[in-house]
């Protein structure tokens, strides 16, 4: 009886098993017949972000939901392949899509641990899941994954499957694929990473958010050591190599600083242009945009602006800690408090946020993002010394435990307390011959303030606008030798457009009659006003539109002579380019060409240039004489500091507005026009004597110096119709033995011993009278 029942039991069990197998087979056939086509794999078209490059082909920006660099399997270093296989699927080249030994090993491991600690997904199964399936944990999804893996293995080679995996897998921080991750975490190409970096990347697929070295450096290191151990177990590395590799640190370089240069403002300008044309395709079709930026120029501009803005800020003194952190918020878990506090605070390049954990008058300890505790002593405290006093005044912010401060290492690698500047600045540099933008910095820190001051900031140009008024005067018949009185004036509200006005010179002095050249060199306000009176305000307002200025932003009142209208730095660059290129109007541009993901040119920009289609807007003789006058501004005027560059081919004009609110220097060499501006976003005084020559000119110099290093000295040759003659510098009269040489239009050359203005057909006696 027992044997009979045992027989029935096994028969029933076998029948049920057979039915189960048949049902599973039927389910498999149903699922297999409904599996998706592998066209997505055989015609792989991943989402590739918009990438932006400098003129030399260096990447300067990237936009897209998925950061990805597609590579072929032949481009993947052997040590990275080994690390991936060691971490994810060491029998990849042996199984047929599902690793049955791996399944048994995982089952045993999980049973021994009493929990699910090890998976059995092969690389092929992960490819199936990433391309076609959801991540839901159901039996149907798992069966579909296995069947898809069989189908993939039947259709594609092992190397092709591994290539798809290397390019598609998500590895944290918007990075898809190992090439993108190498760039994100280490600032390197895939071919440049070493074994320890490869091991860290290979450890990411298991849990990208938990094991990436930016968010969780400790867990990332732990996972990396596991991968190195697997490499050793599989005999890819020796015991000695393992010991050495485990000790090596892995320097992580965030992607935001891994671009070839800091050009975030230009990258954003490009993004806006491309999005207007291609809408959402902008971010996933692999569009490549090549700009006109040059690496040397952009790097020099960035360094020049940052250095001089910080120098200005130090002159104004330390303002105290930015905020205070409650160090007892979570009881004794101070590290969590500090990490949470710093998590949402951005560093500014090499200026880091830190929280003070101990403070004495002679030493400060601070916790920096990433867990580093630094100590600041000696010279590093000088800038903030008053805020470390032992006796504290009520209501004043002091550096105490919990204070949020900024720190920076100097050239000697010593930590200093610093602060983020409140002032803003901008620099733009263009080729005056065709308008190609060579460098553009729209502000101190793009991540702090995305407002692009080069293109969006409408500011008063101050005296840097005078050259356009002087150019109009030359057109009206004035010459650089014309004598104009530097004497007091007073105007009613109807003449100024606002209120009673008694303009003053910057230095507060009136020097009487002087030549127009001298007046520009010394930036004499009263002379500029008399010139505008003489040539006519309406004429001047119309004339400045030749340079690209909007007449409506320069109301027809006398203060226009002193730059009371509104301009952007980009407009000033285009305006000064007219002088530099001999009289032609060009339009600044920053995109050279647009390519698709395969490198096919979609658009090639053909700029209007001096030699190809640019419109002449002023007489070349006018441009030459104005350039000569602005060279004097550099050689002996308000920008004489620029002589330190040791060049004779520089010209330009300083600009400082009323109450020192805006500071400018606009200048050029024959083939490069550069504009530097500084000011507060909410307009307020920069401080007494913080002029264009003191605040903006140093930025311009620190940029032009390295950019023009090794560039041959340019010559400004008088065009036809310009003659040189000796004059008396005091009277402006032409004299055979005069003490200086002056340039004149040939039809305006005065007879000997007579003033040029008396023989200028365009200037009437009434106009001459207004000059005095």
XYZ file of C-alpha atoms in Angstrom:
772
model
C 0.000 0.000 0.000
C 2.779 2.414 0.909
C 4.626 1.665 -2.332
C 1.432 2.225 -4.281
C 0.814 5.594 -2.641
C 4.450 6.533 -3.242
C 4.054 5.570 -6.888
C 0.902 7.709 -7.242
C 2.652 10.604 -5.541
C 5.568 10.586 -7.947
C 3.303 10.152 -10.947
C 1.207 13.103 -9.833
C 4.278 15.163 -9.091
C 5.746 14.313 -12.482
C 2.500 15.197 -14.187
C 2.343 18.499 -12.405
C 5.973 19.091 -13.284
C 5.288 18.261 -16.915
C 2.272 20.549 -16.923
C 4.434 23.266 -15.336
C 7.100 22.795 -17.961
C 4.509 22.846 -20.742
C 2.882 25.984 -19.265
C 6.276 27.625 -18.824
C 7.197 26.634 -22.374
C 3.904 27.995 -23.671
C 4.398 31.224 -21.678
C 7.928 31.423 -23.015
C 6.685 30.985 -26.578
C 4.030 33.683 -26.052
C 6.523 36.072 -24.456
C 9.209 35.295 -27.045
C 6.809 35.930 -29.931
C 6.020 39.347 -28.400
C 9.618 40.341 -27.712
C 10.585 43.650 -29.295
C 12.597 43.849 -32.488
C 16.339 44.259 -32.084
C 16.447 47.161 -34.566
C 17.258 49.475 -31.666
C 20.429 47.485 -31.077
C 21.430 46.776 -34.660
C 20.855 50.422 -35.607
C 22.051 51.958 -32.346
C 21.146 55.641 -32.088
C 21.753 56.793 -28.534
C 20.732 60.161 -27.165
C 23.799 62.344 -27.560
C 23.882 65.836 -26.030
C 24.552 69.142 -27.715
C 28.297 69.757 -27.580
C 29.987 73.114 -28.014
C 33.606 73.580 -29.034
C 36.218 76.311 -29.279
C 37.782 77.234 -32.600
C 40.541 74.678 -31.915
C 38.006 71.902 -31.269
C 38.257 71.924 -27.464
C 34.937 71.165 -25.754
C 33.598 74.131 -23.776
C 30.026 73.128 -23.016
C 27.463 70.334 -23.125
C 23.669 70.251 -22.820
C 21.442 67.202 -22.660
C 19.576 64.937 -20.258
C 22.056 62.163 -21.018
C 25.735 62.933 -21.076
C 27.252 60.418 -23.467
C 30.344 59.825 -25.625
C 29.859 56.877 -27.974
C 32.969 54.725 -28.527
C 33.690 51.511 -30.425
C 34.803 48.417 -28.543
C 38.271 48.801 -30.050
C 38.637 52.140 -28.247
C 37.954 50.622 -24.819
C 41.202 49.969 -22.887
C 41.832 46.325 -22.085
C 42.125 47.013 -18.342
C 38.659 48.612 -18.356
C 37.154 45.611 -20.155
C 38.727 43.343 -17.539
C 37.390 45.502 -14.693
C 33.860 45.479 -16.141
C 33.866 41.726 -16.581
C 35.355 41.196 -13.106
C 32.659 43.356 -11.500
C 29.628 42.332 -13.539
C 30.041 39.108 -15.548
C 33.366 37.265 -15.559
C 31.934 34.417 -17.716
C 30.538 36.835 -20.347
C 32.494 35.282 -23.226
C 31.495 31.738 -22.155
C 27.726 31.745 -21.535
C 24.923 32.171 -24.063
C 23.145 35.109 -22.445
C 22.121 33.498 -19.143
C 24.871 32.256 -16.840
C 23.446 29.162 -15.108
C 26.541 28.751 -12.925
C 26.161 32.394 -11.932
C 22.514 31.801 -11.033
C 23.420 28.862 -8.788
C 26.284 30.830 -7.217
C 24.008 33.801 -6.516
C 21.279 31.552 -5.102
C 23.734 29.872 -2.753
C 25.213 33.203 -1.678
C 21.793 34.715 -1.000
C 20.612 31.602 0.862
C 23.754 31.645 3.033
C 23.327 35.343 3.808
C 19.599 35.052 4.479
C 18.887 37.957 2.125
C 19.266 39.012 -1.506
C 22.854 40.236 -1.699
C 23.985 39.062 -5.105
C 22.257 39.185 -8.480
C 22.690 36.897 -11.451
C 22.096 39.312 -14.341
C 24.639 38.950 -17.088
C 25.878 41.863 -19.174
C 23.597 40.673 -21.992
C 20.608 40.635 -19.640
C 21.481 44.174 -18.492
C 21.603 45.319 -22.126
C 18.168 43.748 -22.660
C 16.774 45.501 -19.590
C 18.336 48.903 -20.338
C 17.124 49.020 -23.921
C 13.727 47.318 -23.786
C 12.397 46.599 -20.295
C 11.426 48.295 -17.071
C 13.234 47.699 -13.767
C 10.177 46.229 -12.011
C 10.944 43.051 -10.071
C 8.422 40.559 -11.464
C 8.741 37.004 -12.747
C 7.406 38.012 -16.177
C 9.968 40.791 -16.539
C 12.767 38.441 -15.447
C 11.654 35.791 -17.949
C 11.423 38.422 -20.690
C 14.906 39.584 -19.787
C 16.333 36.076 -20.093
C 14.564 35.384 -23.393
C 15.689 38.723 -24.796
C 19.227 37.881 -23.735
C 19.038 34.649 -25.776
C 17.704 36.597 -28.754
C 20.444 39.225 -28.477
C 23.162 36.586 -28.195
C 21.783 34.871 -31.302
C 21.799 38.124 -33.313
C 24.904 40.016 -32.150
C 28.534 39.212 -31.465
C 29.900 39.283 -27.932
C 32.020 42.350 -28.699
C 28.999 44.186 -30.096
C 26.978 43.381 -26.968
C 29.792 44.618 -24.739
C 30.093 47.767 -26.864
C 26.382 48.483 -26.380
C 26.773 47.984 -22.641
C 29.823 50.268 -22.439
C 27.928 53.057 -24.217
C 24.448 52.695 -22.712
C 24.794 51.886 -18.998
C 23.956 54.695 -16.542
C 26.849 55.599 -14.253
C 25.586 58.591 -12.247
C 25.686 62.390 -12.634
C 23.825 62.298 -15.968
C 26.629 60.159 -17.397
C 25.590 57.332 -19.722
C 28.389 55.040 -20.785
C 31.935 54.695 -19.534
C 33.422 57.348 -21.839
C 31.107 60.014 -20.454
C 31.752 58.848 -16.884
C 35.520 59.046 -17.385
C 35.079 62.659 -18.435
C 32.618 63.440 -15.646
C 34.597 62.000 -12.750
C 38.201 62.307 -13.901
C 38.211 64.889 -16.700
C 39.849 62.310 -18.993
C 39.107 60.484 -22.201
C 38.392 56.774 -21.905
C 41.832 55.931 -23.304
C 43.566 57.990 -20.591
C 42.155 56.313 -17.476
C 44.395 54.016 -15.433
C 43.571 50.727 -13.685
C 42.425 52.248 -10.376
C 40.130 54.670 -12.224
C 38.836 51.817 -14.383
C 38.066 49.798 -11.252
C 36.106 52.704 -9.771
C 34.076 53.154 -12.958
C 33.431 49.411 -13.230
C 31.974 49.455 -9.739
C 29.306 52.029 -10.623
C 26.640 49.998 -12.526
C 25.546 48.178 -9.337
C 24.343 51.435 -7.718
C 25.470 54.657 -9.465
C 24.029 57.035 -6.883
C 25.527 55.120 -3.959
C 28.973 54.381 -5.353
C 29.914 57.435 -7.427
C 33.048 59.213 -6.185
C 31.534 62.705 -6.181
C 28.539 62.033 -3.941
C 29.955 59.170 -1.859
C 33.759 59.022 -2.024
C 34.021 56.532 0.870
C 31.560 54.032 -0.589
C 33.090 54.532 -4.029
C 36.485 53.588 -2.612
C 35.027 50.514 -0.937
C 33.427 49.373 -4.198
C 36.659 50.060 -6.089
C 38.589 47.830 -3.686
C 36.051 45.067 -4.326
C 36.620 45.338 -8.089
C 40.394 45.326 -7.636
C 40.017 42.203 -5.510
C 38.007 40.540 -8.279
C 40.700 41.469 -10.822
C 43.241 39.751 -8.612
C 41.051 36.682 -8.121
C 40.680 36.339 -11.892
C 44.468 36.674 -12.308
C 44.320 39.954 -14.206
C 46.658 41.541 -11.642
C 49.242 40.066 -9.272
C 49.242 40.235 -5.480
C 51.967 42.898 -5.553
C 50.026 44.937 -8.081
C 46.883 44.630 -5.971
C 48.728 45.894 -2.900
C 50.076 48.907 -4.796
C 46.817 49.732 -6.570
C 44.802 49.640 -3.345
C 46.993 52.435 -1.936
C 46.619 54.770 -4.902
C 44.240 57.710 -4.454
C 41.756 58.549 -7.190
C 41.568 62.314 -7.774
C 38.028 63.200 -8.789
C 37.493 66.155 -11.072
C 33.920 67.328 -11.398
C 32.658 67.666 -14.943
C 31.812 71.356 -14.456
C 35.524 72.122 -14.312
C 36.610 69.424 -16.759
C 35.944 71.432 -19.908
C 38.956 72.774 -21.735
C 38.236 76.319 -20.556
C 35.683 78.334 -18.571
C 33.216 79.548 -21.185
C 29.813 79.003 -19.605
C 28.355 82.306 -20.822
C 29.239 81.553 -24.449
C 27.977 77.973 -24.121
C 24.639 79.300 -22.883
C 24.501 81.805 -25.770
C 25.033 78.923 -28.197
C 22.411 76.759 -26.469
C 19.791 79.476 -26.872
C 20.555 79.881 -30.582
C 20.465 76.134 -31.270
C 17.282 75.610 -29.270
C 15.531 78.353 -31.248
C 16.334 76.389 -34.418
C 15.993 72.751 -33.387
C 13.795 72.848 -30.283
C 13.917 69.591 -28.248
C 16.172 67.863 -30.793
C 18.860 70.186 -29.458
C 19.507 67.930 -26.492
C 19.662 64.407 -27.924
C 20.681 64.482 -31.598
C 24.401 64.907 -31.088
C 24.596 68.378 -32.622
C 28.081 69.869 -32.550
C 28.676 73.613 -32.596
C 32.077 75.137 -33.277
C 32.507 78.664 -31.960
C 34.962 81.460 -32.693
C 36.437 81.345 -29.172
C 40.194 80.793 -28.925
C 41.504 78.876 -25.937
C 44.394 81.229 -25.141
C 42.137 84.262 -25.316
C 39.323 82.745 -23.244
C 41.622 81.466 -20.512
C 43.436 84.817 -20.320
C 40.112 86.669 -20.121
C 38.813 84.440 -17.331
C 41.963 84.781 -15.243
C 42.234 88.533 -15.828
C 38.660 89.233 -14.803
C 38.702 86.975 -11.720
C 42.029 88.298 -10.446
C 41.171 91.975 -10.749
C 37.642 91.675 -9.382
C 39.065 89.914 -6.326
C 41.772 92.614 -6.014
C 39.092 95.320 -6.057
C 37.011 93.432 -3.504
C 39.976 93.135 -1.129
C 40.436 96.910 -1.276
C 36.888 97.312 0.016
C 37.538 95.093 3.079
C 36.039 91.940 4.565
C 32.272 91.955 5.097
C 32.102 89.057 7.523
C 30.721 85.488 7.346
C 28.020 84.742 4.797
C 25.818 82.886 7.299
C 25.860 80.836 10.502
C 25.202 77.110 10.804
C 23.585 75.570 13.896
C 26.191 72.976 14.859
C 23.813 71.378 17.379
C 20.977 70.818 14.915
C 21.360 67.024 14.921
C 22.868 66.612 18.335
C 26.310 65.055 18.228
C 26.383 64.116 14.514
C 28.416 67.155 13.512
C 29.655 65.655 10.240
C 26.069 65.256 8.995
C 25.284 68.840 9.977
C 28.301 70.155 8.119
C 27.713 68.023 5.021
C 24.055 69.058 4.873
C 24.957 72.724 5.308
C 27.521 72.676 2.498
C 25.550 70.433 0.151
C 23.544 73.233 -1.479
C 26.332 75.847 -1.438
C 28.325 76.126 -4.635
C 32.046 76.703 -4.687
C 33.334 79.329 -7.101
C 36.202 77.713 -8.985
C 39.077 77.788 -6.459
C 37.074 79.726 -3.857
C 35.538 77.124 -1.530
C 32.767 77.264 1.046
C 33.730 76.082 4.539
C 32.157 76.024 8.002
C 34.242 77.168 10.971
C 34.534 74.520 13.687
C 37.086 76.342 15.875
C 38.196 79.965 15.912
C 40.918 81.880 17.731
C 42.560 85.216 16.864
C 45.613 83.370 15.534
C 44.066 80.206 14.066
C 40.836 79.018 12.431
C 39.797 75.453 11.721
C 37.144 74.928 9.059
C 35.323 71.986 7.499
C 35.336 71.951 3.703
C 32.964 70.035 1.435
C 34.213 66.489 1.021
C 35.186 66.068 4.666
C 38.508 67.942 4.641
C 39.351 69.933 7.762
C 41.723 72.818 7.035
C 43.625 75.186 9.302
C 44.178 78.856 8.517
C 46.883 80.834 10.306
C 49.244 83.769 9.845
C 48.816 85.740 6.610
C 45.776 83.644 5.796
C 43.831 85.486 8.534
C 44.898 89.073 7.784
C 42.005 89.917 5.477
C 39.459 88.929 8.137
C 41.508 89.703 11.286
C 39.045 92.272 12.659
C 36.356 89.596 12.715
C 38.439 87.351 14.989
C 38.665 89.790 17.907
C 38.304 88.291 21.379
C 36.212 91.260 22.534
C 33.060 91.281 20.437
C 30.717 94.194 19.825
C 27.005 93.337 19.970
C 25.312 93.145 16.599
C 28.514 92.621 14.590
C 29.171 89.419 12.641
C 32.269 87.578 13.849
C 34.066 84.436 12.745
C 32.960 81.914 15.352
C 32.163 78.173 15.268
C 29.346 77.666 12.779
C 30.310 80.638 10.597
C 30.087 80.022 6.846
C 33.212 81.465 5.226
C 35.106 81.232 1.932
C 38.655 79.943 1.649
C 41.230 79.892 -1.121
C 44.793 78.657 -1.534
C 47.383 81.160 -2.674
C 50.299 80.457 -5.027
C 52.296 79.039 -2.103
C 49.528 76.506 -1.408
C 48.524 78.247 1.840
C 44.864 78.639 2.815
C 43.456 82.192 3.155
C 40.078 83.518 4.240
C 38.500 85.326 1.281
C 34.990 86.249 0.191
C 32.864 86.185 -2.936
C 32.886 89.650 -4.542
C 29.657 91.599 -4.764
C 30.879 93.591 -7.754
C 30.358 92.266 -11.262
C 32.514 92.593 -14.369
C 32.533 91.655 -18.031
C 35.034 91.311 -20.843
C 34.504 90.759 -24.544
C 37.172 90.619 -27.219
C 36.513 90.498 -30.966
C 38.370 90.462 -34.249
C 37.492 93.868 -35.747
C 37.941 92.577 -39.285
C 34.972 90.196 -39.224
C 33.460 90.343 -35.719
C 34.596 86.899 -34.517
C 34.338 86.804 -30.722
C 37.674 85.567 -29.354
C 36.847 85.752 -25.649
C 33.734 86.502 -23.624
C 33.267 86.500 -19.861
C 29.775 87.624 -18.901
C 30.349 87.874 -15.152
C 32.478 86.794 -12.210
C 30.843 83.367 -11.825
C 28.206 81.913 -14.151
C 26.903 79.545 -11.452
C 26.400 82.454 -9.073
C 24.848 84.833 -11.612
C 23.757 83.728 -15.099
C 23.030 87.311 -16.186
C 25.323 87.941 -19.159
C 26.716 91.416 -18.638
C 28.322 91.479 -22.087
C 25.027 91.213 -23.953
C 22.350 92.064 -21.380
C 23.752 94.818 -19.159
C 22.675 98.274 -20.343
C 25.028 100.691 -18.613
C 26.239 104.259 -19.004
C 29.545 104.268 -20.915
C 30.836 107.520 -19.437
C 33.919 108.988 -21.102
C 34.523 105.806 -23.103
C 31.748 107.162 -25.375
C 33.626 110.377 -26.187
C 35.502 108.972 -29.215
C 32.194 108.670 -31.093
C 31.404 112.328 -30.405
C 34.935 113.342 -31.438
C 34.590 111.278 -34.618
C 31.408 113.188 -35.426
C 33.329 116.437 -34.868
C 36.023 115.376 -37.355
C 33.241 114.720 -39.863
C 32.004 118.262 -39.240
C 35.408 119.771 -40.036
C 37.215 119.764 -36.703
C 40.836 118.649 -36.558
C 42.931 117.291 -33.676
C 44.568 120.753 -33.587
C 41.301 122.659 -33.191
C 41.461 124.840 -30.052
C 38.525 124.449 -27.663
C 38.075 126.172 -24.318
C 38.147 124.076 -21.153
C 36.139 126.460 -18.984
C 33.062 126.253 -16.707
C 29.561 125.929 -18.162
C 26.057 125.943 -16.716
C 22.907 124.574 -18.333
C 19.197 124.727 -17.664
C 16.934 121.707 -17.323
C 15.674 122.108 -20.906
C 19.226 121.723 -22.227
C 20.021 118.619 -20.192
C 16.675 116.850 -20.210
C 16.546 116.669 -16.417
C 17.717 119.498 -14.145
C 20.126 122.410 -13.770
C 23.586 121.127 -14.622
C 27.035 122.514 -13.959
C 29.396 119.864 -15.314
C 32.889 119.437 -13.912
C 36.058 117.774 -15.117
C 37.105 114.615 -13.332
C 40.125 116.312 -11.758
C 38.097 119.421 -10.877
C 40.456 121.661 -12.893
C 39.795 123.952 -15.836
C 42.809 124.484 -18.096
C 41.480 126.970 -20.634
C 42.000 126.716 -24.400
C 43.504 123.429 -25.578
C 43.745 121.285 -28.678
C 41.069 118.668 -29.278
C 43.714 115.906 -29.172
C 44.831 117.033 -25.719
C 41.225 117.222 -24.518
C 40.597 113.576 -25.430
C 43.910 112.496 -23.930
C 43.001 114.165 -20.630
C 39.291 113.282 -20.952
C 38.110 116.857 -20.468
C 34.355 116.923 -19.951
C 33.848 120.616 -20.651
C 35.578 120.322 -24.013
C 33.386 117.376 -24.994
C 30.251 119.345 -24.140
C 31.398 122.323 -26.209
C 32.128 120.004 -29.128
C 28.610 118.551 -28.948
C 27.138 122.040 -28.792
C 29.121 123.046 -31.853
C 28.292 120.071 -34.088
C 24.668 119.869 -33.026
C 23.045 117.346 -30.686
C 20.699 115.943 -33.350
C 23.591 115.431 -35.747
C 25.572 113.569 -33.088
C 22.593 111.393 -32.188
C 22.202 110.362 -35.810
C 25.947 109.927 -36.311
C 26.442 107.383 -33.506
C 24.004 104.975 -35.203
C 26.741 104.379 -37.793
C 28.589 102.464 -35.080
C 25.566 100.316 -34.189
C 24.199 102.325 -31.264
C 20.468 102.780 -30.736
C 19.644 106.487 -30.954
C 16.670 106.077 -28.622
C 19.024 105.015 -25.816
C 21.017 108.247 -26.197
C 18.555 111.084 -25.648
C 19.407 114.295 -27.546
C 20.695 116.317 -24.625
C 24.128 117.668 -23.779
C 25.028 114.941 -21.208
C 25.213 112.571 -24.196
C 28.714 114.024 -24.739
C 29.776 112.430 -21.433
C 28.220 109.034 -22.106
C 24.924 109.408 -20.263
C 23.119 107.058 -22.641
C 22.942 103.259 -22.381
C 25.125 100.671 -24.091
C 26.166 97.060 -23.681
C 29.796 95.942 -23.719
C 29.044 94.056 -26.944
C 27.831 97.271 -28.582
C 30.985 99.050 -27.471
C 33.092 96.278 -28.996
C 31.338 96.649 -32.333
C 31.634 100.445 -32.119
C 35.370 100.491 -31.399
C 35.909 97.902 -34.153
C 34.980 100.615 -36.670
C 38.028 102.626 -35.586
C 40.299 99.570 -35.509
C 39.393 98.267 -38.978
C 39.513 101.581 -40.815
C 35.841 102.524 -40.881
C 33.782 99.381 -41.545
C 30.686 98.208 -39.625
C 30.894 94.550 -38.619
C 28.594 92.379 -36.512
C 30.027 90.315 -33.636
C 29.369 86.577 -34.052
C 30.305 83.473 -32.108
C 29.203 80.406 -34.148
C 31.425 79.226 -37.005
C 29.658 76.024 -38.005
C 27.082 73.466 -36.886
C 27.515 69.734 -37.492
C 25.342 66.667 -36.969
C 26.465 63.689 -34.871
C 28.334 62.213 -37.856
C 30.305 65.367 -38.539
C 28.277 66.507 -41.553
C 28.062 70.304 -41.760
C 24.508 71.552 -41.245
C 25.347 75.247 -41.321
C 28.522 77.174 -42.089
C 28.513 80.790 -40.982
C 29.824 83.269 -43.538
C 30.419 86.565 -41.726
C 30.459 89.931 -43.374
C 34.042 91.156 -43.162
C 36.208 94.099 -44.104
C 37.241 92.235 -47.257
C 33.840 90.688 -47.946
C 30.718 92.808 -47.912
C 31.114 95.013 -44.825
C 29.606 98.467 -45.148
C 31.890 101.465 -44.758
C 30.332 103.829 -42.217
C 33.069 106.417 -41.616
C 35.876 107.833 -43.732
C 39.105 105.794 -43.336
C 40.869 109.096 -42.637
C 38.499 109.732 -39.746
C 39.216 106.242 -38.349
C 42.971 106.766 -38.656
C 42.976 110.151 -36.911
C 40.717 108.902 -34.109
C 43.021 105.917 -33.621
C 46.004 108.273 -33.459
C 44.255 110.362 -30.801
C 43.342 107.279 -28.762
C 46.944 106.082 -28.956
C 47.809 109.244 -27.047
C 45.277 108.274 -24.382
C 47.350 105.115 -23.844
C 50.769 106.699 -24.246
C 50.312 109.778 -22.071
C 46.702 110.081 -20.960
C 44.254 108.465 -18.574
C 45.327 104.968 -19.686
C 49.087 105.544 -19.502
C 49.407 102.518 -17.221
C 48.944 100.358 -20.342
C 52.437 101.383 -21.476
C 53.606 98.613 -19.146
C 52.643 96.185 -21.904
C 55.538 97.559 -23.927
C 53.566 98.014 -27.153
C 53.199 101.023 -29.408
C 50.129 99.766 -31.274
C 47.504 100.120 -28.528
C 44.698 102.668 -28.502
C 41.628 103.183 -26.358
C 39.666 105.249 -23.906
C 38.857 105.025 -20.217
C 35.339 105.591 -18.969
C 34.031 106.481 -15.507
C 30.446 107.567 -14.883
C 29.141 109.994 -12.282
C 29.774 108.975 -8.683
C 32.064 106.146 -9.904
C 29.125 103.861 -10.681
C 30.487 102.297 -13.879
C 34.122 101.838 -14.868
C 35.243 101.001 -18.419
C 38.244 100.574 -20.589
C 37.612 100.170 -24.295
C 40.721 99.621 -26.345
C 42.243 97.840 -29.279
C 45.193 96.657 -31.245
C 44.725 96.593 -34.994
C 43.394 93.033 -35.018
C 41.785 92.779 -31.565
C 39.195 94.987 -29.859
C 38.631 94.380 -26.154
C 36.089 95.926 -23.796
C 36.285 95.638 -19.996
C 33.506 96.851 -17.685
C 32.952 96.744 -13.933
C 30.069 97.779 -11.717
C 27.351 96.567 -9.349
C 24.169 94.944 -10.657
C 22.214 97.269 -8.410
C 24.035 100.456 -9.437
C 25.995 102.073 -6.645
C 29.345 103.772 -6.285
C 32.471 101.681 -6.711
C 34.150 104.066 -4.265
C 36.134 107.286 -4.539
C 38.781 107.232 -7.276
C 37.705 103.755 -8.438
C 37.928 104.905 -12.051
C 38.034 103.096 -15.343
C 41.796 103.463 -15.305
C 42.042 101.837 -11.876
C 39.342 99.144 -12.004
C 38.706 98.206 -15.654
C 42.047 98.948 -17.319
C 43.956 96.300 -15.282
C 41.499 93.637 -16.492
C 42.100 94.760 -20.077
C 45.871 94.755 -19.598
C 45.994 91.343 -17.937
C 44.068 89.986 -20.902
C 45.859 91.772 -23.747
C 49.315 91.049 -22.326
C 49.311 87.251 -22.751
C 47.115 87.303 -25.858
C 49.402 89.697 -27.761
C 52.618 88.099 -26.531
C 54.668 87.251 -29.602
C 52.297 89.127 -31.944
C 54.175 91.502 -34.235
C 53.679 95.222 -33.632
C 50.963 96.598 -35.904
C 51.474 99.756 -37.967
C 48.808 102.368 -38.542
C 49.665 103.958 -41.885
C 47.957 107.224 -42.880
C 45.479 106.541 -45.691
C 45.412 108.661 -48.831
C 44.170 112.146 -48.069
C 45.832 112.424 -44.655
C 48.886 114.669 -44.375
C 51.253 115.295 -41.480
C 52.345 118.812 -40.580
C 54.293 120.510 -37.811
C 52.233 122.636 -35.432
C 52.657 124.719 -32.323
C 51.263 122.518 -29.536
C 50.113 125.548 -27.534
C 48.190 127.356 -30.266
C 47.409 124.613 -32.774
C 48.802 126.851 -35.516
C 50.808 125.311 -38.309
C 54.475 126.278 -38.031
C 57.551 125.176 -39.944
C 59.476 124.680 -36.717
C 56.518 123.532 -34.657
C 57.164 121.369 -31.616
C 54.900 118.458 -32.688
C 53.462 116.695 -35.716
C 49.730 116.606 -36.292
C 47.541 114.864 -38.858
C 45.110 116.742 -41.111
C 42.811 115.921 -43.961
C 44.532 117.216 -47.061
C 41.709 119.699 -47.771
C 41.943 121.016 -44.198
C 45.683 121.629 -44.095
C 45.987 125.239 -42.872
C 48.452 127.775 -44.249
C 51.565 128.418 -42.182
C 51.061 130.389 -38.986
C 47.293 130.057 -39.052
C 44.776 128.010 -37.089
C 43.362 125.039 -38.986
C 39.810 125.775 -37.895
C 39.778 129.084 -39.766
C 40.341 127.276 -43.046
C 37.933 124.407 -42.561
C 35.019 124.757 -44.995
C 32.595 122.759 -42.823
C 33.072 124.875 -39.688
C 31.266 128.225 -39.615
C 32.226 131.194 -37.504
C 29.145 130.525 -35.315
C 30.407 127.067 -34.501
C 33.874 128.417 -33.734
C 32.372 130.873 -31.299
C 30.631 128.045 -29.442
C 33.984 126.429 -28.793
C 34.761 129.323 -26.496
